[in-house]
Amino acid sequence: MMILSVAVGSALGTMLRYLILNTWPVKSRYFTAVFVVNMLGAFALGSLTATGTTHVMHNFWATGVIAGLTTFSTMMTQSSQYKRIQQFYYLALQIIMGTVVFGIALFLTTIL
Amino acid sequence: MENSNIFKSVFGRIFLLKVDKIAKIGGMQNQKNFLSELLVTGLGGSIGGTIRYELSLIPVIGPMPVMTILINWSGTFLLAMLGSYLAYHRSRLQRWQSFIGTGILGGFTTFSTMILQLHQQLYINVVNALIYLVLTLGGGLVMLKLGKFIGRRVGEVHV
């Protein structure tokens, strides 16, 4: 049952990521569709973590949808197209912004 | 009868127009079978997510989440290898790139869990978090280079 919920959640998250990757209109070096997807996932996981991890649907949302939505491998392979310093900026921006967004979501959900 | 036909054609025209507009925004004019591609990618994502869930159940000694690091490394390696292989070698895998690359490998690796565990390591110790970050990113870069190299070698051999 756990595996089924994770599989369905991952399928939903991956389909959402595919849609966003194919329809993201902004042509920028740093604010790519992968960036958007990862920030969305970081925000969602932050607010989900603040609400507690004992919920029945936690595996569906956290391990399924959100972890399927975000991606590490596409981020790395996309960063390899840049020059070295731009690659460093790209990865650093994603990691730092991801941490900040996660913290903000954690904070907001704890307060509200 | 005529009315229903007119209604159908008008409705269909509006719907098609909308679909065309959406496709033009995303630059998807060339993708005729967009919906099937979407469903196939979702299937790949469910496969990758299930493998990730099964791997994350393996117990690890120590506070460092080694399994997430290994998952991200292997996913990066395989995706870099696939991309490099397809760049140097025309094969039937070209049509399966969104299934394997975006679906299985993209659903297999995860960014959000990494950020969550980075926060957990930060609560334990700052040094732990730094080690985790350097391991993930540095190892990921090494895996990227290695995967590109191996994919190019394999692709060039079969030309």
XYZ file of N, CA and C in Angstrom:
813
model
N 0.827 -1.210 0.000
C 0.000 0.000 0.000
C 0.857 1.253 0.000
N 1.927 1.225 0.828
C 2.862 2.338 0.840
C 3.501 2.522 -0.532
N 3.922 1.366 -1.120
C 4.592 1.419 -2.428
C 3.645 1.982 -3.476
N 2.369 1.563 -3.404
C 1.389 2.039 -4.385
C 1.204 3.543 -4.268
N 1.098 4.025 -3.035
C 0.892 5.467 -2.866
C 2.115 6.244 -3.350
N 3.318 5.708 -3.070
C 4.528 6.385 -3.531
C 4.591 6.386 -5.058
N 4.194 5.245 -5.665
C 4.261 5.159 -7.130
C 3.293 6.146 -7.777
N 2.051 6.190 -7.251
C 1.058 7.109 -7.828
C 1.503 8.555 -7.630
N 2.014 8.854 -6.435
C 2.486 10.208 -6.164
C 3.639 10.603 -7.065
N 4.593 9.692 -7.269
C 5.730 10.002 -8.131
C 5.280 10.224 -9.562
N 4.300 9.432 -10.000
C 3.801 9.629 -11.363
C 3.186 11.013 -11.508
N 2.392 11.425 -10.520
C 1.768 12.752 -10.578
C 2.828 13.850 -10.565
N 3.803 13.716 -9.665
C 4.847 14.730 -9.576
C 5.666 14.826 -10.846
N 5.977 13.660 -11.436
C 6.778 13.665 -12.658
C 6.006 14.271 -13.822
N 4.700 13.987 -13.882
C 3.903 14.575 -14.958
C 3.832 16.095 -14.805
N 3.707 16.546 -13.554
C 3.692 17.989 -13.311
C 5.023 18.614 -13.724
N 6.119 17.927 -13.390
C 7.440 18.439 -13.774
C 7.594 18.481 -15.284
N 7.106 17.429 -15.954
C 7.185 17.403 -17.418
C 6.422 18.582 -18.017
N 5.231 18.857 -17.472
C 4.434 19.983 -17.971
C 5.177 21.300 -17.759
N 5.732 21.493 -16.556
C 6.408 22.762 -16.272
C 7.665 22.900 -17.125
N 8.413 21.801 -17.275
C 9.640 21.864 -18.081
C 9.327 22.205 -19.527
N 8.162 21.790 -20.011
C 7.838 22.027 -21.418
C 7.137 23.345 -21.665
N 6.589 23.986 -20.624
C 5.814 25.201 -20.851
C 6.382 26.421 -20.138
N 7.534 26.303 -19.488
C 8.097 27.457 -18.787
C 8.545 28.498 -19.813
N 7.954 29.704 -19.794
C 8.195 30.643 -20.903
C 9.469 31.467 -20.774
N 10.017 31.614 -19.552
C 11.129 32.546 -19.356
C 12.416 31.953 -19.910
N 13.078 32.721 -20.783
C 14.355 32.261 -21.330
C 15.472 32.943 -20.552
N 15.866 32.350 -19.443
C 16.922 32.922 -18.631
C 17.945 31.840 -18.325
N 19.159 32.291 -18.018
C 20.199 31.309 -17.749
C 20.012 30.672 -16.374
N 19.560 31.480 -15.412
C 19.497 30.966 -14.044
C 18.087 30.602 -13.608
N 17.081 31.356 -14.056
C 15.709 31.069 -13.622
C 15.036 30.138 -14.616
N 15.563 28.936 -14.661
C 15.047 27.962 -15.606
C 13.855 27.230 -14.994
N 13.275 26.353 -15.806
C 12.142 25.567 -15.329
C 12.567 24.643 -14.189
N 13.816 24.151 -14.248
C 14.303 23.276 -13.183
C 14.368 24.035 -11.858
N 14.794 25.293 -11.947
C 14.824 26.146 -10.752
C 13.423 26.281 -10.160
N 12.451 26.577 -11.004
C 11.068 26.743 -10.546
C 10.556 25.475 -9.877
N 10.816 24.357 -10.529
C 10.346 23.075 -10.015
C 10.961 22.783 -8.648
N 12.278 23.029 -8.545
C 12.957 22.741 -7.285
C 12.497 23.665 -6.168
N 12.265 24.942 -6.498
C 11.798 25.867 -5.453
C 10.385 25.492 -4.993
N 9.531 25.123 -5.945
C 8.185 24.665 -5.583
C 8.260 23.474 -4.638
N 9.122 22.529 -4.981
C 9.261 21.348 -4.147
C 9.806 21.670 -2.773
N 10.793 22.577 -2.717
C 11.381 22.948 -1.428
C 10.331 23.632 -0.545
N 9.551 24.520 -1.131
C 8.514 25.215 -0.358
C 7.475 24.228 0.159
N 7.032 23.344 -0.710
C 5.991 22.391 -0.321
C 6.499 21.454 0.772
N 7.748 20.986 0.622
C 8.277 20.065 1.627
C 8.519 20.777 2.951
N 8.894 22.055 2.894
C 9.076 22.801 4.135
C 7.779 22.937 4.909
N 6.711 23.312 4.212
C 5.435 23.462 4.916
C 4.897 22.115 5.364
N 5.204 21.069 4.602
C 4.734 19.731 4.994
C 5.486 19.231 6.222
N 6.773 19.544 6.288
C 7.570 19.108 7.439
C 7.104 19.806 8.713
N 6.694 21.075 8.579
C 6.255 21.811 9.764
C 4.941 21.260 10.309
N 4.110 20.682 9.446
C 2.830 20.149 9.924
C 2.976 18.799 10.601
N 4.161 18.181 10.510
C 4.359 16.907 11.181
C 4.427 15.773 10.192
N 5.157 14.722 10.561
C 5.417 13.642 9.615
C 4.638 12.378 9.935
N 3.617 12.475 10.779
C 2.915 11.255 11.179
C 1.614 11.049 10.416
N 1.327 11.914 9.475
C 0.074 11.801 8.747
C 0.081 10.569 7.836
N -1.128 10.047 7.570
C -1.229 8.837 6.756
C -0.735 9.099 5.337
N -1.066 10.280 4.796
C -0.721 10.586 3.413
C 0.665 11.211 3.287
N 1.460 11.178 4.362
C 2.766 11.845 4.304
C 3.667 11.228 3.241
N 3.638 9.887 3.151
C 4.478 9.223 2.158
C 4.055 9.591 0.753
N 2.734 9.675 0.549
C 2.237 10.041 -0.780
C 2.752 11.415 -1.184
N 2.653 12.376 -0.262
C 3.040 13.743 -0.618
C 4.552 13.912 -0.635
N 5.231 13.537 0.462
C 6.652 13.867 0.591
C 7.511 12.981 -0.301
N 7.366 11.654 -0.148
C 8.215 10.741 -0.929
C 7.723 10.616 -2.363
N 6.419 10.804 -2.570
C 5.872 10.650 -3.909
C 5.878 11.929 -4.713
N 4.893 12.771 -4.438
C 4.651 13.918 -5.314
C 5.824 14.886 -5.300
N 6.254 15.309 -4.088
C 7.239 16.390 -4.030
C 8.614 15.897 -4.469
N 8.998 14.689 -4.025
C 10.308 14.179 -4.429
C 10.324 13.797 -5.905
N 9.151 13.442 -6.462
C 9.105 13.189 -7.892
C 9.105 14.475 -8.689
N 8.563 15.531 -8.082
C 8.530 16.831 -8.763
C 9.926 17.430 -8.873
N 10.681 17.377 -7.791
C 12.023 17.959 -7.821
C 13.007 16.981 -8.434
N 14.091 17.513 -8.947
C 15.065 16.640 -9.593
C 16.467 17.184 -9.369
N 17.379 16.259 -9.126
C 18.785 16.624 -8.938
C 19.576 16.359 -10.214
N 19.243 15.272 -10.896
C 20.045 14.869 -12.054
C 19.884 15.844 -13.206
N 18.637 16.319 -13.431
C 18.438 17.267 -14.528
C 19.141 18.577 -14.233
N 19.143 18.962 -12.940
C 19.850 20.179 -12.555
C 21.338 20.053 -12.877
N 21.933 18.924 -12.536
C 23.362 18.746 -12.779
C 23.671 18.718 -14.266
N 22.903 17.951 -15.032
C 23.208 17.862 -16.463
C 22.948 19.190 -17.163
N 21.949 19.948 -16.679
C 21.719 21.250 -17.292
C 22.852 22.214 -16.967
N 23.388 22.100 -15.748
C 24.466 23.011 -15.358
C 25.744 22.711 -16.128
N 25.870 21.495 -16.657
C 27.107 21.146 -17.365
C 27.195 21.824 -18.722
N 26.090 22.447 -19.181
C 26.151 23.146 -20.461
C 26.811 24.514 -20.328
N 26.928 25.003 -19.085
C 27.453 26.342 -18.886
C 28.969 26.310 -18.740
N 29.541 27.541 -18.725
C 30.948 27.639 -18.361
C 31.086 27.363 -16.866
N 32.335 27.203 -16.441
C 32.540 26.709 -15.075
C 32.002 27.672 -14.021
N 32.249 28.969 -14.186
C 31.835 29.916 -13.157
C 30.319 30.051 -13.155
N 29.716 29.997 -14.361
C 28.258 30.060 -14.434
C 27.638 28.809 -13.838
N 28.290 27.673 -14.041
C 27.819 26.431 -13.452
C 27.825 26.528 -11.934
N 28.911 27.092 -11.412
C 29.003 27.277 -9.958
C 27.892 28.183 -9.446
N 27.661 29.310 -10.158
C 26.595 30.221 -9.746
C 25.237 29.529 -9.777
N 25.006 28.778 -10.838
C 23.710 28.119 -11.017
C 23.430 27.150 -9.862
N 24.445 26.308 -9.576
C 24.252 25.317 -8.512
C 24.123 26.000 -7.154
N 24.976 27.022 -6.915
C 24.929 27.715 -5.629
C 23.596 28.421 -5.442
N 23.096 29.049 -6.513
C 21.799 29.734 -6.438
C 20.697 28.756 -6.076
N 20.716 27.583 -6.724
C 19.647 26.619 -6.449
C 19.717 26.123 -5.012
N 20.927 25.778 -4.557
C 21.061 25.223 -3.210
C 20.682 26.266 -2.161
N 21.230 27.482 -2.308
C 20.982 28.513 -1.299
C 19.517 28.923 -1.306
N 18.975 29.169 -2.507
C 17.568 29.558 -2.574
C 16.659 28.440 -2.079
N 17.041 27.197 -2.378
C 16.247 26.065 -1.886
C 16.226 26.020 -0.373
N 17.397 26.207 0.246
C 17.472 26.200 1.705
C 16.662 27.339 2.297
N 16.781 28.539 1.679
C 16.059 29.704 2.194
C 14.549 29.516 2.070
N 14.126 29.039 0.902
C 12.689 28.837 0.675
C 12.143 27.782 1.626
N 12.923 26.726 1.833
C 12.521 25.688 2.781
C 12.360 26.276 4.175
N 13.347 27.088 4.589
C 13.272 27.706 5.914
C 12.078 28.632 6.048
N 11.817 29.418 4.989
C 10.672 30.341 5.027
C 9.369 29.555 5.166
N 9.255 28.481 4.389
C 8.029 27.676 4.445
C 7.846 27.064 5.828
N 8.963 26.573 6.394
C 8.932 25.985 7.738
C 8.451 27.020 8.751
N 9.022 28.218 8.649
C 8.718 29.297 9.578
C 7.259 29.734 9.456
N 6.829 29.966 8.220
C 5.461 30.448 7.983
C 4.430 29.437 8.473
N 4.679 28.161 8.161
C 3.704 27.146 8.548
C 3.679 26.943 10.050
N 4.846 27.125 10.705
C 4.868 26.998 12.157
C 4.088 28.138 12.805
N 4.206 29.348 12.249
C 3.514 30.501 12.822
C 2.023 30.426 12.580
N 1.641 30.175 11.324
C 0.212 30.242 10.961
C -0.579 29.094 11.585
N -30.085 17.938 -35.882
C -28.936 17.218 -36.431
C -27.891 18.211 -36.933
N -28.372 19.127 -37.773
C -27.443 20.128 -38.291
C -26.887 21.002 -37.171
N -27.814 21.333 -36.257
C -27.397 22.181 -35.154
C -26.280 21.538 -34.346
N -26.461 20.247 -34.066
C -25.455 19.569 -33.240
C -24.124 19.527 -33.978
N -24.172 19.331 -35.323
C -22.929 19.316 -36.097
C -22.216 20.661 -36.029
N -23.057 21.721 -36.194
C -22.461 23.061 -36.120
C -21.832 23.280 -34.755
N -22.597 22.868 -33.730
C -22.087 23.031 -32.366
C -20.759 22.296 -32.188
N -20.750 21.053 -32.709
C -19.526 20.260 -32.573
C -18.349 20.931 -33.267
N -18.599 21.390 -34.487
C -17.469 21.965 -35.236
C -16.976 23.249 -34.560
N -17.952 24.072 -34.110
C -17.547 25.313 -33.448
C -16.781 25.006 -32.181
N -17.343 24.072 -31.387
C -16.676 23.712 -30.132
C -15.283 23.166 -30.389
N -15.227 22.262 -31.410
C -13.930 21.678 -31.742
C -12.945 22.732 -32.175
N -13.437 23.716 -32.962
C -12.524 24.746 -33.430
C -11.967 25.555 -32.252
N -12.873 25.942 -31.346
C -12.416 26.699 -30.171
C -11.391 25.895 -29.388
N -11.723 24.611 -29.174
C -10.831 23.771 -28.381
C -9.470 23.653 -29.055
N -9.496 23.398 -30.386
C -8.231 23.254 -31.111
C -7.416 24.537 -31.052
N -8.135 25.658 -31.193
C -7.431 26.933 -31.112
C -6.722 27.070 -29.776
N -7.457 26.707 -28.717
C -6.853 26.817 -27.389
C -5.631 25.919 -27.279
N -5.782 24.677 -27.753
C -4.664 23.749 -27.684
C -3.470 24.291 -28.449
N -3.755 24.852 -29.644
C -2.668 25.412 -30.444
C -1.966 26.544 -29.707
N -2.784 27.409 -29.053
C -2.172 28.526 -28.344
C -1.278 28.024 -27.223
N -1.796 27.059 -26.446
C -0.998 26.519 -25.343
C 0.284 25.912 -25.874
N 0.164 25.184 -26.991
C 1.344 24.533 -27.559
C 2.345 25.568 -28.041
N 1.830 26.706 -28.597
C 2.758 27.710 -29.102
C 3.514 28.382 -27.969
N 2.823 28.591 -26.827
C 3.494 29.212 -25.691
C 4.685 28.363 -25.267
N 4.468 27.065 -25.200
C 5.534 26.199 -24.709
C 6.484 25.751 -25.786
N 6.258 26.155 -27.024
C 7.122 25.692 -28.084
C 6.974 24.213 -28.366
N 5.734 23.716 -28.276
C 5.511 22.283 -28.435
C 4.819 21.968 -29.755
N 5.039 22.801 -30.784
C 4.318 22.583 -32.038
C 4.687 21.243 -32.668
N 5.917 20.813 -32.415
C 6.382 19.610 -33.094
C 5.955 18.326 -32.402
N 5.442 18.463 -31.185
C 5.076 17.258 -30.453
C 3.615 16.932 -30.693
N 3.384 15.961 -31.583
C 2.000 15.614 -31.899
C 1.390 14.779 -30.788
N 2.168 13.818 -30.300
C 1.607 12.911 -29.287
C 2.042 13.364 -27.901
N 1.594 14.582 -27.567
C 2.023 15.172 -26.307
C 1.443 14.422 -25.123
N 0.160 14.029 -25.248
C -0.527 13.408 -24.112
C 0.069 12.039 -23.792
N 0.353 11.261 -24.838
C 0.931 9.937 -24.590
C 2.333 10.078 -24.009
N 3.050 11.102 -24.486
C 4.389 11.371 -23.940
C 4.294 11.676 -22.444
N 3.279 12.485 -22.111
C 3.067 12.850 -20.702
C 2.787 11.616 -19.857
N 1.915 10.748 -20.365
C 1.553 9.556 -19.592
C 2.736 8.614 -19.450
N 3.516 8.475 -20.528
C 4.686 7.589 -20.476
C 5.711 8.126 -19.484
N 5.869 9.471 -19.475
C 6.798 10.071 -18.520
C 6.331 9.834 -17.090
N 5.014 9.935 -16.872
C 4.485 9.658 -15.539
C 4.743 8.223 -15.106
N 4.612 7.295 -16.060
C 4.901 5.885 -15.758
C 6.368 5.722 -15.341
N 7.267 6.363 -16.100
C 8.681 6.302 -15.730
C 8.932 6.897 -14.361
N 8.249 8.007 -14.069
C 8.408 8.627 -12.755
C 7.958 7.715 -11.638
N 6.874 6.967 -11.863
C 6.417 6.059 -10.814
C 7.431 4.947 -10.594
N 8.072 4.483 -11.670
C 9.106 3.449 -11.520
C 10.284 3.997 -10.712
N 10.764 5.186 -11.112
C 11.899 5.774 -10.400
C 11.577 6.068 -8.950
N 10.379 6.583 -8.690
C 9.998 6.894 -7.315
C 9.913 5.658 -6.447
N 9.406 4.568 -7.019
C 9.320 3.321 -6.253
C 10.707 2.798 -5.909
N 11.629 2.861 -6.891
C 12.996 2.398 -6.612
C 13.617 3.264 -5.516
N 13.395 4.584 -5.604
C 13.953 5.490 -4.585
C 13.394 5.175 -3.204
N 12.082 4.909 -3.150
C 11.463 4.591 -1.859
C 12.034 3.303 -1.287
N 12.195 2.296 -2.146
C 12.742 1.021 -1.677
C 14.176 1.194 -1.163
N 14.969 1.988 -1.886
C 16.362 2.200 -1.470
C 16.430 2.986 -0.173
N 15.487 3.933 0.015
C 15.552 4.753 1.223
C 15.155 3.968 2.462
N 14.590 2.769 2.283
C 14.230 1.942 3.444
C 15.431 1.212 4.029
N 16.549 1.152 3.256
C 17.739 0.446 3.739
C 18.331 1.226 4.912
N 18.542 0.585 6.035
C 19.080 1.310 7.198
C 20.540 1.682 7.008
N 20.913 2.836 7.586
C 22.265 3.380 7.430
C 22.827 3.663 8.819
N 24.117 3.349 9.007
C 24.768 3.640 10.280
C 25.224 5.086 10.283
N 25.001 5.779 11.386
C 25.478 7.152 11.513
C 24.407 8.154 11.138
N 24.682 9.434 11.422
C 23.672 10.467 11.161
C 23.613 10.910 9.707
N 24.612 10.544 8.899
C 24.653 11.033 7.526
C 23.726 10.216 6.625
N 22.831 10.850 5.892
C 21.947 10.087 4.986
C 22.675 9.667 3.716
N 23.393 8.543 3.815
C 24.241 8.107 2.705
C 23.407 7.692 1.500
N 22.220 7.148 1.775
C 21.397 6.609 0.691
C 20.970 7.709 -0.280
N 20.613 8.879 0.242
C 20.208 9.979 -0.649
C 21.376 10.424 -1.513
N 22.575 10.460 -0.900
C 23.764 10.837 -1.671
C 23.988 9.844 -2.803
N 23.886 8.545 -2.479
C 24.120 7.525 -3.507
C 23.062 7.606 -4.602
N 21.798 7.845 -4.201
C 20.718 7.958 -5.188
C 20.997 9.108 -6.146
N 21.373 10.257 -5.578
C 21.608 11.421 -6.433
C 22.827 11.220 -7.325
N 23.867 10.585 -6.766
C 25.053 10.318 -7.581
C 24.709 9.412 -8.751
N 24.064 8.288 -8.454
C 23.815 7.319 -9.529
C 22.865 7.896 -10.570
N 21.864 8.658 -10.133
C 20.952 9.257 -11.096
C 21.660 10.248 -11.996
N 22.544 11.064 -11.404
C 23.299 12.034 -12.205
C 24.202 11.325 -13.202
N 24.876 10.280 -12.724
C 25.777 9.507 -13.595
C 25.027 8.932 -14.787
N 23.890 8.298 -14.505
C 23.154 7.640 -15.587
C 22.581 8.655 -16.573
N 22.078 9.797 -16.047
C 21.503 10.790 -16.954
C 22.575 11.436 -17.817
N 23.750 11.720 -17.225
C 24.842 12.287 -18.019
C 25.299 11.297 -19.079
N 25.353 10.010 -18.701
C 25.768 8.979 -19.646
C 24.773 8.865 -20.789
N 23.492 8.896 -20.462
C 22.449 8.793 -21.488
C 22.529 9.967 -22.465
N 22.652 11.188 -21.902
C 22.699 12.354 -22.770
C 23.918 12.343 -23.673
N 25.059 11.977 -23.120
C 26.285 11.949 -23.901
C 26.239 10.854 -24.963
N 25.671 9.720 -24.589
C 25.563 8.597 -25.535
C 24.683 8.983 -26.709
N 23.540 9.630 -26.408
C 22.607 9.989 -27.472
C 23.151 11.110 -28.340
N 24.064 11.933 -27.768
C 24.645 13.005 -28.570
C 25.634 12.452 -29.588
N 26.282 11.323 -29.260
C 27.313 10.795 -30.147
C 26.830 9.617 -30.982
N 25.631 9.141 -30.745
C 25.227 7.898 -31.377
C 23.728 7.931 -31.615
N 23.322 7.746 -32.873
C 21.886 7.695 -33.160
C 21.368 6.297 -32.860
N 20.387 6.226 -32.003
C 19.873 4.902 -31.659
C 18.368 4.995 -31.411
N 17.766 3.842 -31.207
C 16.322 3.817 -30.946
C 15.992 4.422 -29.594
N 17.009 4.559 -28.742
C 16.777 5.133 -27.414
C 16.331 6.590 -27.493
N 16.580 7.238 -28.647
C 16.240 8.647 -28.812
C 14.768 8.903 -28.492
N 13.914 7.991 -28.903
C 12.486 8.183 -28.682
C 12.115 7.964 -27.229
N 12.970 7.274 -26.505
C 12.665 6.951 -25.100
C 13.335 7.921 -24.145
N 13.872 9.012 -24.678
C 14.645 9.888 -23.800
C 13.778 10.503 -22.703
N 12.556 10.901 -23.044
C 11.723 11.513 -22.008
C 11.247 10.466 -21.005
N 11.081 9.225 -21.459
C 10.692 8.159 -20.521
C 11.823 7.853 -19.539
N 13.030 7.630 -20.081
C 14.148 7.240 -19.213
C 14.725 8.458 -18.496
N 14.983 9.539 -19.260
C 15.657 10.693 -18.671
C 14.765 11.474 -17.731
N 13.687 12.047 -18.296
C 12.799 12.862 -17.463
C 11.999 12.003 -16.497
N 11.592 10.815 -16.949
C 10.731 9.986 -16.111
C 11.488 9.241 -15.039
N 12.181 8.178 -15.435
C 12.780 7.277 -14.444
C 13.876 7.994 -13.648
N 14.860 8.582 -14.380
C 16.004 9.156 -13.663
C 15.642 10.455 -12.961
N 14.768 11.286 -13.607
C 14.360 12.520 -12.943
C 13.490 12.266 -11.723
N 12.675 11.218 -11.773
C 11.875 10.882 -10.599
C 12.695 10.157 -9.541
N 13.779 9.525 -9.991
C 14.631 8.780 -9.063
C 15.418 9.737 -8.174
N 16.041 10.727 -8.774
C 16.805 11.694 -7.972
C 15.858 12.721 -7.361
N 16.311 13.335 -6.290
C 15.429 14.260 -5.590
C 16.216 15.429 -5.030
N 15.628 16.609 -5.164
C 16.241 17.825 -4.643
C 15.635 18.196 -3.291
N 14.336 17.977 -3.144
C 13.649 18.421 -1.927
C 14.107 17.629 -0.704
N 14.281 16.309 -0.875
C 14.751 15.505 0.253
C 16.153 15.903 0.663
N 16.961 16.281 -0.347
C 18.319 16.740 -0.050
C 18.280 18.011 0.791
N 17.396 18.945 0.441
C 17.297 20.190 1.203
C 16.796 19.902 2.616
N 15.821 19.000 2.727
C 15.301 18.624 4.049
C 16.404 18.040 4.921
N 17.206 17.143 4.337
C 18.266 16.508 5.118
C 19.398 17.476 5.418
N 19.577 18.449 4.519
C 20.559 19.507 4.809
C 20.138 20.273 6.059
N 18.829 20.554 6.166
C 18.330 21.234 7.359
C 18.504 20.370 8.604
N 18.227 19.076 8.466
C 18.389 18.178 9.616
C 19.839 18.134 10.063
N 20.773 18.101 9.081
C 22.190 18.107 9.431
C 22.581 19.425 10.086
N 21.955 20.526 9.634
C 22.238 21.824 10.236
C 21.837 21.843 11.693
N 20.727 21.166 12.023
C 20.305 21.120 13.424
C 21.293 20.323 14.261
N 21.874 19.275 13.660
C 22.856 18.482 14.401
C 24.151 19.272 14.564
N 24.696 19.700 13.414
C 26.030 20.298 13.416
C 26.238 21.017 12.089
N 26.926 22.139 12.124
C 27.173 22.873 10.876
C 28.165 22.121 10.008
N 29.152 21.483 10.685
C 30.187 20.765 9.930
C 29.569 19.605 9.161
N 28.626 18.912 9.810
C 27.936 17.804 9.150
C 27.226 18.277 7.886
N 26.545 19.427 8.005
C 25.812 19.959 6.852
C 26.763 20.290 5.724
N 27.929 20.884 6.085
C 28.903 21.236 5.046
C 29.438 19.982 4.371
N 29.732 18.951 5.174
C 30.234 17.702 4.593
C 29.195 17.109 3.641
N 27.950 17.141 4.082
C 26.868 16.592 3.258
C 26.755 17.330 1.932
N 26.815 18.667 2.018
C 26.682 19.493 0.813
C 27.838 19.245 -0.148
N 29.055 19.235 0.423
C 30.233 19.057 -0.437
C 30.225 17.672 -1.064
N 29.836 16.668 -0.275
C 29.767 15.305 -0.815
C 28.766 15.235 -1.958
N 27.566 15.790 -1.744
C 26.532 15.695 -2.769
C 26.934 16.425 -4.042
N 27.354 17.698 -3.882
C 27.637 18.508 -5.072
C 28.939 18.080 -5.743
N 30.006 17.892 -4.933
C 31.283 17.507 -5.518
C 31.208 16.144 -6.175
N 30.606 15.198 -5.464
C 30.443 13.875 -6.049
C 29.554 13.925 -7.277
N 28.536 14.782 -7.231
C 27.661 14.914 -8.392
C 28.420 15.439 -9.607
N 29.317 16.419 -9.371
C 30.108 16.952 -10.492
C 31.046 15.892 -11.047
N 31.664 15.111 -10.139
C 32.551 14.038 -10.590
C 31.772 13.011 -11.400
N 30.581 12.656 -10.896
C 29.740 11.682 -11.593
C 29.316 12.206 -12.962
N 29.085 13.521 -13.036
C 28.719 14.153 -14.306
C 29.824 13.966 -15.335
N 31.067 14.294 -14.922
C 32.204 14.153 -15.832
C 32.372 12.699 -16.259
N 32.297 11.811 -15.258
C 32.506 10.386 -15.516
C 31.438 9.848 -16.464
N 30.188 10.229 -16.210
C 29.095 9.744 -17.051
C 29.215 10.255 -18.470
N 29.608 11.525 -18.628
C 29.786 12.073 -19.976
C 30.889 11.331 -20.713
N 31.993 11.094 -19.987
C 33.136 10.420 -20.598
C 32.758 9.012 -21.055
N 32.129 8.257 -20.146
C 31.801 6.867 -20.477
C 30.755 6.804 -21.588
N 29.761 7.711 -21.520
C 28.739 7.723 -22.561
C 29.333 8.026 -23.926
N 30.320 8.952 -23.967
C 30.948 9.282 -25.242
C 31.747 8.101 -25.772
N 32.466 7.436 -24.870
C 33.248 6.276 -25.301
C 32.350 5.180 -25.858
N 31.271 4.890 -25.128
C 30.369 3.826 -25.577
C 29.712 4.211 -26.898
N 29.301 5.501 -27.025
C 28.644 5.936 -28.249
C 29.568 5.921 -29.444
N 30.843 6.260 -29.220
C 31.774 6.315 -30.338
C 32.175 4.937 -30.818
N 32.172 3.965 -29.914
C 32.591 2.623 -30.295
C 31.617 2.029 -31.306
N 30.318 2.314 -31.112
C 29.315 1.639 -31.935
C 28.957 2.404 -33.198
N 29.747 3.414 -33.555
C 29.371 4.194 -34.742
C 29.436 3.318 -35.989
